[in-house]
């Protein structure tokens, strides 16, 4: 295949971290990325070049471009952590194949992106591009965190940001395993859809009966694990209302105001603990054969329809900056970029 010399991409405007980031997830990305023409990168040893078909736009991308994520930005580099596309160059047997991949320093919000040749995921032909674009960040996190629930022997678990795409994946896993998944949401209108997916119950944190409903859920299900993407006072209060031995696994901090912890005795007398989860660390620490087996399971779940990525809009790369504010304000579905 003849490759062009140049391409367009949404590149980072700034280096490093934001000083005093607000904690807010931005919807207007114009202050952080710009549409630019730049040279198509040449893969070096161990690298592959991918013609991007679809790129995901996840909360981690929004926090990263605004300098509020766990790794520093590099001005001039394309943004975007993950995507799907065809391998067009590089020293790899996957040349010509459709793969899901994680950008190797070179993000996916671009016509071409670089990947670690050993880390690309060759795709089953029956997988939709909409699912393949976000095959790594949320699905792998859902699988890994659900393993925490399973390994703990918990019969029930709570999770916040319950209507998120990741939350919907957790509900599917729990339903199949016969474990009660109880999402916590802040909008009442999400409850029925999540129950229809298989949630055992739904807690609405803004409802006037939240405290009573929480008591009832604790009494009926006794959830021992809280998978928390929000890290706010609601999460803290839920954790302190959970039974002996409860674990609060914090994997996101969507809230701008952190919680106050006022029942420290529970750590001493009730064996409770707080921990964190980050997919990047999990990937480094997990044997490659285990990761490969989970990748296979993830693809099978999408192919069988057990999982489905809800997509609200696919934005052409050239229009993405103008259309992000409205597209990202929409609820309950993902925005993708089509370079
Ligand atoms: N640690 C890791 O390795 C890892 C990996 C993957 C994902 N994550 C995290 O997982 C979370 C979900 O990701 P996703 O892509 O599935 O999300 P998503 O589909 O984009 O949905 C975001 C969800 O977060 C909720 N939300 C946002 N701000 C909130 C707040 N202040 N209080 C309560 N709920 C809030 C939204 O609720 P509304 O609809 O009410 O706005 C929405 O349901 C994100 O925090 C992401 O960073 C972490």
mmCIF file of N, CA, C and O in Angstrom, residues 189-268:
data_model
loop_
_atom_site.group_PDB
_atom_site.id
_atom_site.type_symbol
_atom_site.label_atom_id
_atom_site.label_comp_id
_atom_site.label_asym_id
_atom_site.label_seq_id
_atom_site.Cartn_x
_atom_site.Cartn_y
_atom_site.Cartn_z
ATOM 1 N N UNK A 189 -34.284 8.281 35.563
ATOM 2 C CA UNK A 189 -34.733 7.694 34.288
ATOM 3 C C UNK A 189 -33.806 6.577 33.787
ATOM 4 O O UNK A 189 -34.163 5.850 32.872
ATOM 5 N N UNK A 190 -32.620 6.426 34.402
ATOM 6 C CA UNK A 190 -31.727 5.340 33.961
ATOM 7 C C UNK A 190 -32.120 3.983 34.556
ATOM 8 O O UNK A 190 -31.720 2.941 34.052
ATOM 9 N N UNK A 191 -32.914 4.015 35.650
ATOM 10 C CA UNK A 191 -33.116 2.799 36.443
ATOM 11 C C UNK A 191 -33.742 1.655 35.642
ATOM 12 O O UNK A 191 -33.260 0.519 35.699
ATOM 13 N N UNK A 192 -34.802 1.946 34.910
ATOM 14 C CA UNK A 192 -35.508 0.857 34.223
ATOM 15 C C UNK A 192 -34.624 0.181 33.188
ATOM 16 O O UNK A 192 -34.606 -1.048 33.057
ATOM 17 N N UNK A 193 -33.873 0.993 32.422
ATOM 18 C CA UNK A 193 -33.012 0.416 31.380
ATOM 19 C C UNK A 193 -31.950 -0.491 32.006
ATOM 20 O O UNK A 193 -31.623 -1.557 31.463
ATOM 21 N N UNK A 194 -31.418 -0.094 33.159
ATOM 22 C CA UNK A 194 -30.380 -0.912 33.797
ATOM 23 C C UNK A 194 -30.972 -2.197 34.378
ATOM 24 O O UNK A 194 -30.346 -3.259 34.330
ATOM 25 N N UNK A 195 -32.200 -2.104 34.883
ATOM 26 C CA UNK A 195 -32.866 -3.333 35.356
ATOM 27 C C UNK A 195 -33.132 -4.256 34.177
ATOM 28 O O UNK A 195 -32.963 -5.476 34.277
ATOM 29 N N UNK A 196 -33.509 -3.679 33.047
ATOM 30 C CA UNK A 196 -33.787 -4.510 31.862
ATOM 31 C C UNK A 196 -32.510 -5.225 31.399
ATOM 32 O O UNK A 196 -32.558 -6.344 30.895
ATOM 33 N N UNK A 197 -31.354 -4.582 31.629
ATOM 34 C CA UNK A 197 -30.080 -5.237 31.262
ATOM 35 C C UNK A 197 -29.740 -6.382 32.221
ATOM 36 O O UNK A 197 -28.937 -7.254 31.891
ATOM 37 N N UNK A 198 -30.314 -6.336 33.448
ATOM 38 C CA UNK A 198 -30.048 -7.422 34.399
ATOM 39 C C UNK A 198 -29.610 -6.955 35.780
ATOM 40 O O UNK A 198 -29.229 -7.799 36.605
ATOM 41 N N UNK A 199 -29.646 -5.640 36.047
ATOM 42 C CA UNK A 199 -29.276 -5.166 37.395
ATOM 43 C C UNK A 199 -30.272 -5.733 38.411
ATOM 44 O O UNK A 199 -31.476 -5.755 38.159
ATOM 45 N N UNK A 200 -29.756 -6.181 39.567
ATOM 46 C CA UNK A 200 -30.628 -6.764 40.591
ATOM 47 C C UNK A 200 -31.485 -5.682 41.238
ATOM 48 O O UNK A 200 -32.619 -5.934 41.646
ATOM 49 N N UNK A 201 -30.955 -4.485 41.347
ATOM 50 C CA UNK A 201 -31.669 -3.333 41.897
ATOM 51 C C UNK A 201 -30.907 -2.105 41.415
ATOM 52 O O UNK A 201 -29.791 -2.232 40.881
ATOM 53 N N UNK A 202 -31.464 -0.914 41.593
ATOM 54 C CA UNK A 202 -30.755 0.311 41.212
ATOM 55 C C UNK A 202 -30.959 1.334 42.324
ATOM 56 O O UNK A 202 -32.087 1.512 42.796
ATOM 57 N N UNK A 203 -29.883 1.966 42.767
ATOM 58 C CA UNK A 203 -29.992 3.040 43.757
ATOM 59 C C UNK A 203 -29.844 4.380 43.055
ATOM 60 O O UNK A 203 -28.879 4.580 42.296
ATOM 61 N N UNK A 204 -30.775 5.288 43.294
ATOM 62 C CA UNK A 204 -30.714 6.621 42.669
ATOM 63 C C UNK A 204 -30.284 7.615 43.747
ATOM 64 O O UNK A 204 -31.042 7.898 44.683
ATOM 65 N N UNK A 205 -29.056 8.122 43.628
ATOM 66 C CA UNK A 205 -28.477 8.902 44.732
ATOM 67 C C UNK A 205 -29.183 10.230 44.964
ATOM 68 O O UNK A 205 -29.077 10.806 46.046
ATOM 69 N N UNK A 206 -29.909 10.730 43.950
ATOM 70 C CA UNK A 206 -30.590 12.029 44.108
ATOM 71 C C UNK A 206 -32.037 11.867 44.576
ATOM 72 O O UNK A 206 -32.727 12.869 44.792
ATOM 73 N N UNK A 207 -32.499 10.623 44.718
ATOM 74 C CA UNK A 207 -33.906 10.403 45.092
ATOM 75 C C UNK A 207 -34.106 10.663 46.583
ATOM 76 O O UNK A 207 -33.207 10.438 47.396
ATOM 77 N N UNK A 208 -35.306 11.106 46.947
ATOM 78 C CA UNK A 208 -35.556 11.456 48.354
ATOM 79 C C UNK A 208 -35.521 10.208 49.244
ATOM 80 O O UNK A 208 -35.259 10.316 50.447
ATOM 81 N N UNK A 209 -35.773 9.041 48.662
ATOM 82 C CA UNK A 209 -35.769 7.827 49.495
ATOM 83 C C UNK A 209 -34.424 7.071 49.418
ATOM 84 O O UNK A 209 -34.352 5.894 49.768
ATOM 85 N N UNK A 210 -33.369 7.773 48.976
ATOM 86 C CA UNK A 210 -32.062 7.103 48.786
ATOM 87 C C UNK A 210 -31.578 6.409 50.069
ATOM 88 O O UNK A 210 -31.142 5.257 50.034
ATOM 89 N N UNK A 211 -31.695 7.087 51.200
ATOM 90 C CA UNK A 211 -31.186 6.508 52.458
ATOM 91 C C UNK A 211 -31.964 5.233 52.806
ATOM 92 O O UNK A 211 -31.361 4.205 53.154
ATOM 93 N N UNK A 212 -33.284 5.284 52.668
ATOM 94 C CA UNK A 212 -34.101 4.098 52.984
ATOM 95 C C UNK A 212 -33.829 2.965 51.999
ATOM 96 O O UNK A 212 -33.728 1.800 52.396
ATOM 97 N N UNK A 213 -33.720 3.316 50.721
ATOM 98 C CA UNK A 213 -33.471 2.293 49.698
ATOM 99 C C UNK A 213 -32.089 1.661 49.916
ATOM 100 O O UNK A 213 -31.897 0.471 49.713
ATOM 101 N N UNK A 214 -31.131 2.475 50.340
ATOM 102 C CA UNK A 214 -29.787 1.950 50.618
ATOM 103 C C UNK A 214 -29.859 0.920 51.747
ATOM 104 O O UNK A 214 -29.307 -0.177 51.643
ATOM 105 N N UNK A 215 -30.584 1.281 52.804
ATOM 106 C CA UNK A 215 -30.740 0.342 53.940
ATOM 107 C C UNK A 215 -31.352 -0.970 53.463
ATOM 108 O O UNK A 215 -30.900 -2.065 53.820
ATOM 109 N N UNK A 216 -32.384 -0.858 52.624
ATOM 110 C CA UNK A 216 -33.093 -2.059 52.150
ATOM 111 C C UNK A 216 -32.160 -2.928 51.301
ATOM 112 O O UNK A 216 -32.135 -4.162 51.442
ATOM 113 N N UNK A 217 -31.365 -2.277 50.446
ATOM 114 C CA UNK A 217 -30.436 -3.029 49.578
ATOM 115 C C UNK A 217 -29.366 -3.719 50.419
ATOM 116 O O UNK A 217 -29.010 -4.876 50.185
ATOM 117 N N UNK A 218 -28.857 -3.014 51.434
ATOM 118 C CA UNK A 218 -27.837 -3.626 52.308
ATOM 119 C C UNK A 218 -28.419 -4.849 53.026
ATOM 120 O O UNK A 218 -27.770 -5.884 53.133
ATOM 121 N N UNK A 219 -29.678 -4.710 53.481
ATOM 122 C CA UNK A 219 -30.297 -5.814 54.213
ATOM 123 C C UNK A 219 -30.557 -6.998 53.287
ATOM 124 O O UNK A 219 -30.316 -8.150 53.645
ATOM 125 N N UNK A 220 -30.995 -6.730 52.070
ATOM 126 C CA UNK A 220 -31.362 -7.836 51.176
ATOM 127 C C UNK A 220 -30.132 -8.495 50.545
ATOM 128 O O UNK A 220 -30.060 -9.717 50.445
ATOM 129 N N UNK A 221 -29.155 -7.677 50.115
ATOM 130 C CA UNK A 221 -28.039 -8.238 49.327
ATOM 131 C C UNK A 221 -26.704 -8.300 50.060
ATOM 132 O O UNK A 221 -25.815 -9.044 49.647
ATOM 133 N N UNK A 222 -26.510 -7.473 51.084
ATOM 134 C CA UNK A 222 -25.233 -7.455 51.816
ATOM 135 C C UNK A 222 -24.024 -7.303 50.899
ATOM 136 O O UNK A 222 -23.067 -8.079 51.008
ATOM 137 N N UNK A 223 -24.007 -6.329 49.978
ATOM 138 C CA UNK A 223 -22.881 -6.209 49.037
ATOM 139 C C UNK A 223 -21.565 -5.921 49.762
ATOM 140 O O UNK A 223 -21.516 -5.040 50.615
ATOM 141 N N UNK A 224 -20.515 -6.678 49.431
ATOM 142 C CA UNK A 224 -19.224 -6.496 50.135
ATOM 143 C C UNK A 224 -18.237 -5.693 49.306
ATOM 144 O O UNK A 224 -17.184 -5.313 49.786
ATOM 145 N N UNK A 225 -18.570 -5.433 48.008
ATOM 146 C CA UNK A 225 -17.620 -4.689 47.167
ATOM 147 C C UNK A 225 -18.318 -3.480 46.567
ATOM 148 O O UNK A 225 -19.452 -3.575 46.087
ATOM 149 N N UNK A 226 -17.604 -2.353 46.592
ATOM 150 C CA UNK A 226 -18.080 -1.135 45.927
ATOM 151 C C UNK A 226 -17.057 -0.783 44.851
ATOM 152 O O UNK A 226 -15.916 -0.451 45.165
ATOM 153 N N UNK A 227 -17.444 -0.886 43.587
ATOM 154 C CA UNK A 227 -16.570 -0.464 42.486
ATOM 155 C C UNK A 227 -16.948 0.983 42.179
ATOM 156 O O UNK A 227 -18.053 1.255 41.709
ATOM 157 N N UNK A 228 -16.028 1.899 42.443
ATOM 158 C CA UNK A 228 -16.414 3.313 42.453
ATOM 159 C C UNK A 228 -15.649 4.145 41.435
ATOM 160 O O UNK A 228 -14.426 4.260 41.503
ATOM 161 N N UNK A 229 -16.391 4.772 40.512
ATOM 162 C CA UNK A 229 -15.777 5.643 39.504
ATOM 163 C C UNK A 229 -15.933 7.111 39.858
ATOM 164 O O UNK A 229 -15.455 7.966 39.129
ATOM 165 N N UNK A 230 -16.609 7.408 40.970
ATOM 166 C CA UNK A 230 -16.970 8.810 41.251
ATOM 167 C C UNK A 230 -16.131 9.422 42.374
ATOM 168 O O UNK A 230 -15.675 10.552 42.276
ATOM 169 N N UNK A 231 -15.920 8.660 43.462
ATOM 170 C CA UNK A 231 -15.111 9.145 44.590
ATOM 171 C C UNK A 231 -15.696 10.403 45.226
ATOM 172 O O UNK A 231 -14.998 11.404 45.400
ATOM 173 N N UNK A 232 -16.963 10.343 45.577
ATOM 174 C CA UNK A 232 -17.611 11.483 46.242
ATOM 175 C C UNK A 232 -18.209 11.044 47.583
ATOM 176 O O UNK A 232 -17.988 9.918 48.031
ATOM 177 N N UNK A 233 -18.971 11.943 48.204
ATOM 178 C CA UNK A 233 -19.523 11.625 49.520
ATOM 179 C C UNK A 233 -20.546 10.494 49.444
ATOM 180 O O UNK A 233 -20.670 9.697 50.384
ATOM 181 N N UNK A 234 -21.266 10.403 48.301
ATOM 182 C CA UNK A 234 -22.239 9.310 48.143
ATOM 183 C C UNK A 234 -21.506 7.973 48.245
ATOM 184 O O UNK A 234 -21.933 7.058 48.955
ATOM 185 N N UNK A 235 -20.365 7.877 47.555
ATOM 186 C CA UNK A 235 -19.588 6.631 47.587
ATOM 187 C C UNK A 235 -19.114 6.341 49.006
ATOM 188 O O UNK A 235 -19.211 5.206 49.492
ATOM 189 N N UNK A 236 -18.608 7.365 49.681
ATOM 190 C CA UNK A 236 -18.095 7.166 51.050
ATOM 191 C C UNK A 236 -19.219 6.707 51.981
ATOM 192 O O UNK A 236 -19.045 5.771 52.769
ATOM 193 N N UNK A 237 -20.385 7.351 51.872
ATOM 194 C CA UNK A 237 -21.507 6.990 52.758
ATOM 195 C C UNK A 237 -21.974 5.563 52.479
ATOM 196 O O UNK A 237 -22.306 4.818 53.413
ATOM 197 N N UNK A 238 -21.988 5.179 51.200
ATOM 198 C CA UNK A 238 -22.365 3.803 50.859
ATOM 199 C C UNK A 238 -21.378 2.819 51.486
ATOM 200 O O UNK A 238 -21.764 1.812 52.075
ATOM 201 N N UNK A 239 -20.103 3.148 51.346
ATOM 202 C CA UNK A 239 -19.052 2.258 51.861
ATOM 203 C C UNK A 239 -19.210 2.053 53.370
ATOM 204 O O UNK A 239 -19.133 0.932 53.875
ATOM 205 N N UNK A 240 -19.469 3.159 54.079
ATOM 206 C CA UNK A 240 -19.591 3.032 55.536
ATOM 207 C C UNK A 240 -20.896 2.335 55.939
ATOM 208 O O UNK A 240 -21.027 1.866 57.068
ATOM 209 N N UNK A 241 -21.865 2.258 55.001
ATOM 210 C CA UNK A 241 -23.119 1.540 55.290
ATOM 211 C C UNK A 241 -23.013 0.058 54.916
ATOM 212 O O UNK A 241 -23.922 -0.709 55.198
ATOM 213 N N UNK A 242 -21.889 -0.311 54.280
ATOM 214 C CA UNK A 242 -21.729 -1.699 53.835
ATOM 215 C C UNK A 242 -21.307 -2.591 55.005
ATOM 216 O O UNK A 242 -20.822 -2.107 56.029
ATOM 217 N N UNK A 243 -21.497 -3.902 54.849
ATOM 218 C CA UNK A 243 -21.206 -4.795 55.979
ATOM 219 C C UNK A 243 -19.709 -4.965 56.258
ATOM 220 O O UNK A 243 -18.862 -4.515 55.475
ATOM 221 N N UNK A 244 -19.434 -5.628 57.305
ATOM 222 C CA UNK A 244 -18.083 -6.001 57.743
ATOM 223 C C UNK A 244 -17.266 -6.543 56.556
ATOM 224 O O UNK A 244 -17.793 -7.290 55.732
ATOM 225 N N UNK A 245 -16.001 -6.167 56.472
ATOM 226 C CA UNK A 245 -15.117 -6.711 55.427
ATOM 227 C C UNK A 245 -15.295 -6.045 54.069
ATOM 228 O O UNK A 245 -14.701 -6.476 53.085
ATOM 229 N N UNK A 246 -16.110 -4.975 53.999
ATOM 230 C CA UNK A 246 -16.388 -4.341 52.697
ATOM 231 C C UNK A 246 -15.123 -3.720 52.104
ATOM 232 O O UNK A 246 -14.249 -3.228 52.824
ATOM 233 N N UNK A 247 -15.043 -3.760 50.767
ATOM 234 C CA UNK A 247 -13.908 -3.162 50.036
ATOM 235 C C UNK A 247 -14.421 -2.078 49.102
ATOM 236 O O UNK A 247 -15.376 -2.301 48.360
ATOM 237 N N UNK A 248 -13.756 -0.937 49.144
ATOM 238 C CA UNK A 248 -14.092 0.203 48.277
ATOM 239 C C UNK A 248 -12.985 0.274 47.231
ATOM 240 O O UNK A 248 -11.846 0.630 47.545
ATOM 241 N N UNK A 249 -13.298 -0.136 46.015
ATOM 242 C CA UNK A 249 -12.294 -0.142 44.941
ATOM 243 C C UNK A 249 -12.520 1.108 44.094
ATOM 244 O O UNK A 249 -13.494 1.213 43.356
ATOM 245 N N UNK A 250 -11.623 2.069 44.229
ATOM 246 C CA UNK A 250 -11.775 3.343 43.528
ATOM 247 C C UNK A 250 -11.045 3.250 42.181
ATOM 248 O O UNK A 250 -9.840 3.019 42.149
ATOM 249 N N UNK A 251 -11.777 3.416 41.083
ATOM 250 C CA UNK A 251 -11.121 3.314 39.774
ATOM 251 C C UNK A 251 -11.384 4.541 38.905
ATOM 252 O O UNK A 251 -11.001 4.588 37.730
ATOM 253 N N UNK A 252 -12.042 5.537 39.438
ATOM 254 C CA UNK A 252 -12.276 6.783 38.704
ATOM 255 C C UNK A 252 -12.568 7.870 39.711
ATOM 256 O O UNK A 252 -12.911 7.586 40.875
ATOM 257 N N UNK A 253 -12.389 9.126 39.299
ATOM 258 C CA UNK A 253 -12.731 10.222 40.226
ATOM 259 C C UNK A 253 -13.477 11.280 39.431
ATOM 260 O O UNK A 253 -12.973 12.358 39.151
ATOM 261 N N UNK A 254 -14.716 10.899 39.085
ATOM 262 C CA UNK A 254 -15.544 11.791 38.285
ATOM 263 C C UNK A 254 -15.998 13.009 39.082
ATOM 264 O O UNK A 254 -16.305 14.050 38.512
ATOM 265 N N UNK A 255 -16.039 12.892 40.412
ATOM 266 C CA UNK A 255 -16.498 14.014 41.237
ATOM 267 C C UNK A 255 -15.415 15.070 41.356
ATOM 268 O O UNK A 255 -14.223 14.753 41.350
ATOM 269 N N UNK A 256 -15.825 16.323 41.463
ATOM 270 C CA UNK A 256 -14.837 17.397 41.620
ATOM 271 C C UNK A 256 -14.527 17.657 43.099
ATOM 272 O O UNK A 256 -13.486 18.219 43.422
ATOM 273 N N UNK A 257 -15.435 17.239 43.993
ATOM 274 C CA UNK A 257 -15.186 17.427 45.433
ATOM 275 C C UNK A 257 -14.942 16.069 46.075
ATOM 276 O O UNK A 257 -15.806 15.188 46.001
ATOM 277 N N UNK A 258 -13.795 15.875 46.709
ATOM 278 C CA UNK A 258 -13.510 14.565 47.316
ATOM 279 C C UNK A 258 -14.347 14.334 48.573
ATOM 280 O O UNK A 258 -14.836 15.280 49.183
ATOM 281 N N UNK A 259 -14.500 13.070 48.970
ATOM 282 C CA UNK A 259 -15.323 12.776 50.146
ATOM 283 C C UNK A 259 -14.591 13.035 51.455
ATOM 284 O O UNK A 259 -13.372 13.128 51.483
ATOM 285 N N UNK A 260 -15.380 13.121 52.541
ATOM 286 C CA UNK A 260 -14.817 13.209 53.892
ATOM 287 C C UNK A 260 -15.046 11.848 54.548
ATOM 288 O O UNK A 260 -16.143 11.292 54.477
ATOM 289 N N UNK A 261 -13.993 11.294 55.124
ATOM 290 C CA UNK A 261 -14.111 9.968 55.749
ATOM 291 C C UNK A 261 -14.239 10.153 57.252
ATOM 292 O O UNK A 261 -13.281 10.600 57.894
ATOM 293 N N UNK A 262 -15.405 9.825 57.793
ATOM 294 C CA UNK A 262 -15.609 10.150 59.212
ATOM 295 C C UNK A 262 -15.884 8.933 60.091
ATOM 296 O O UNK A 262 -16.324 9.086 61.219
ATOM 297 N N UNK A 263 -15.644 7.732 59.548
ATOM 298 C CA UNK A 263 -15.892 6.557 60.412
ATOM 299 C C UNK A 263 -14.665 5.653 60.367
ATOM 300 O O UNK A 263 -14.745 4.486 59.961
ATOM 301 N N UNK A 264 -13.529 6.239 60.772
ATOM 302 C CA UNK A 264 -12.261 5.522 60.628
ATOM 303 C C UNK A 264 -12.220 4.225 61.442
ATOM 304 O O UNK A 264 -11.483 3.294 61.114
ATOM 305 N N UNK A 265 -13.043 4.150 62.483
ATOM 306 C CA UNK A 265 -13.086 2.938 63.303
ATOM 307 C C UNK A 265 -13.461 1.707 62.491
ATOM 308 O O UNK A 265 -13.074 0.583 62.839
ATOM 309 N N UNK A 266 -14.181 1.900 61.402
ATOM 310 C CA UNK A 266 -14.588 0.741 60.582
ATOM 311 C C UNK A 266 -13.388 0.016 59.968
ATOM 312 O O UNK A 266 -13.471 -1.181 59.701
ATOM 313 N N UNK A 267 -12.280 0.773 59.777
ATOM 314 C CA UNK A 267 -11.080 0.111 59.232
ATOM 315 C C UNK A 267 -10.447 -0.793 60.285
ATOM 316 O O UNK A 267 -9.845 -1.808 59.985
ATOM 317 N N UNK A 268 -10.619 -0.378 61.528
ATOM 318 C CA UNK A 268 -10.009 -1.137 62.623
ATOM 319 C C UNK A 268 -10.921 -2.298 63.049
ATOM 320 O O UNK A 268 -10.484 -3.439 63.104
#
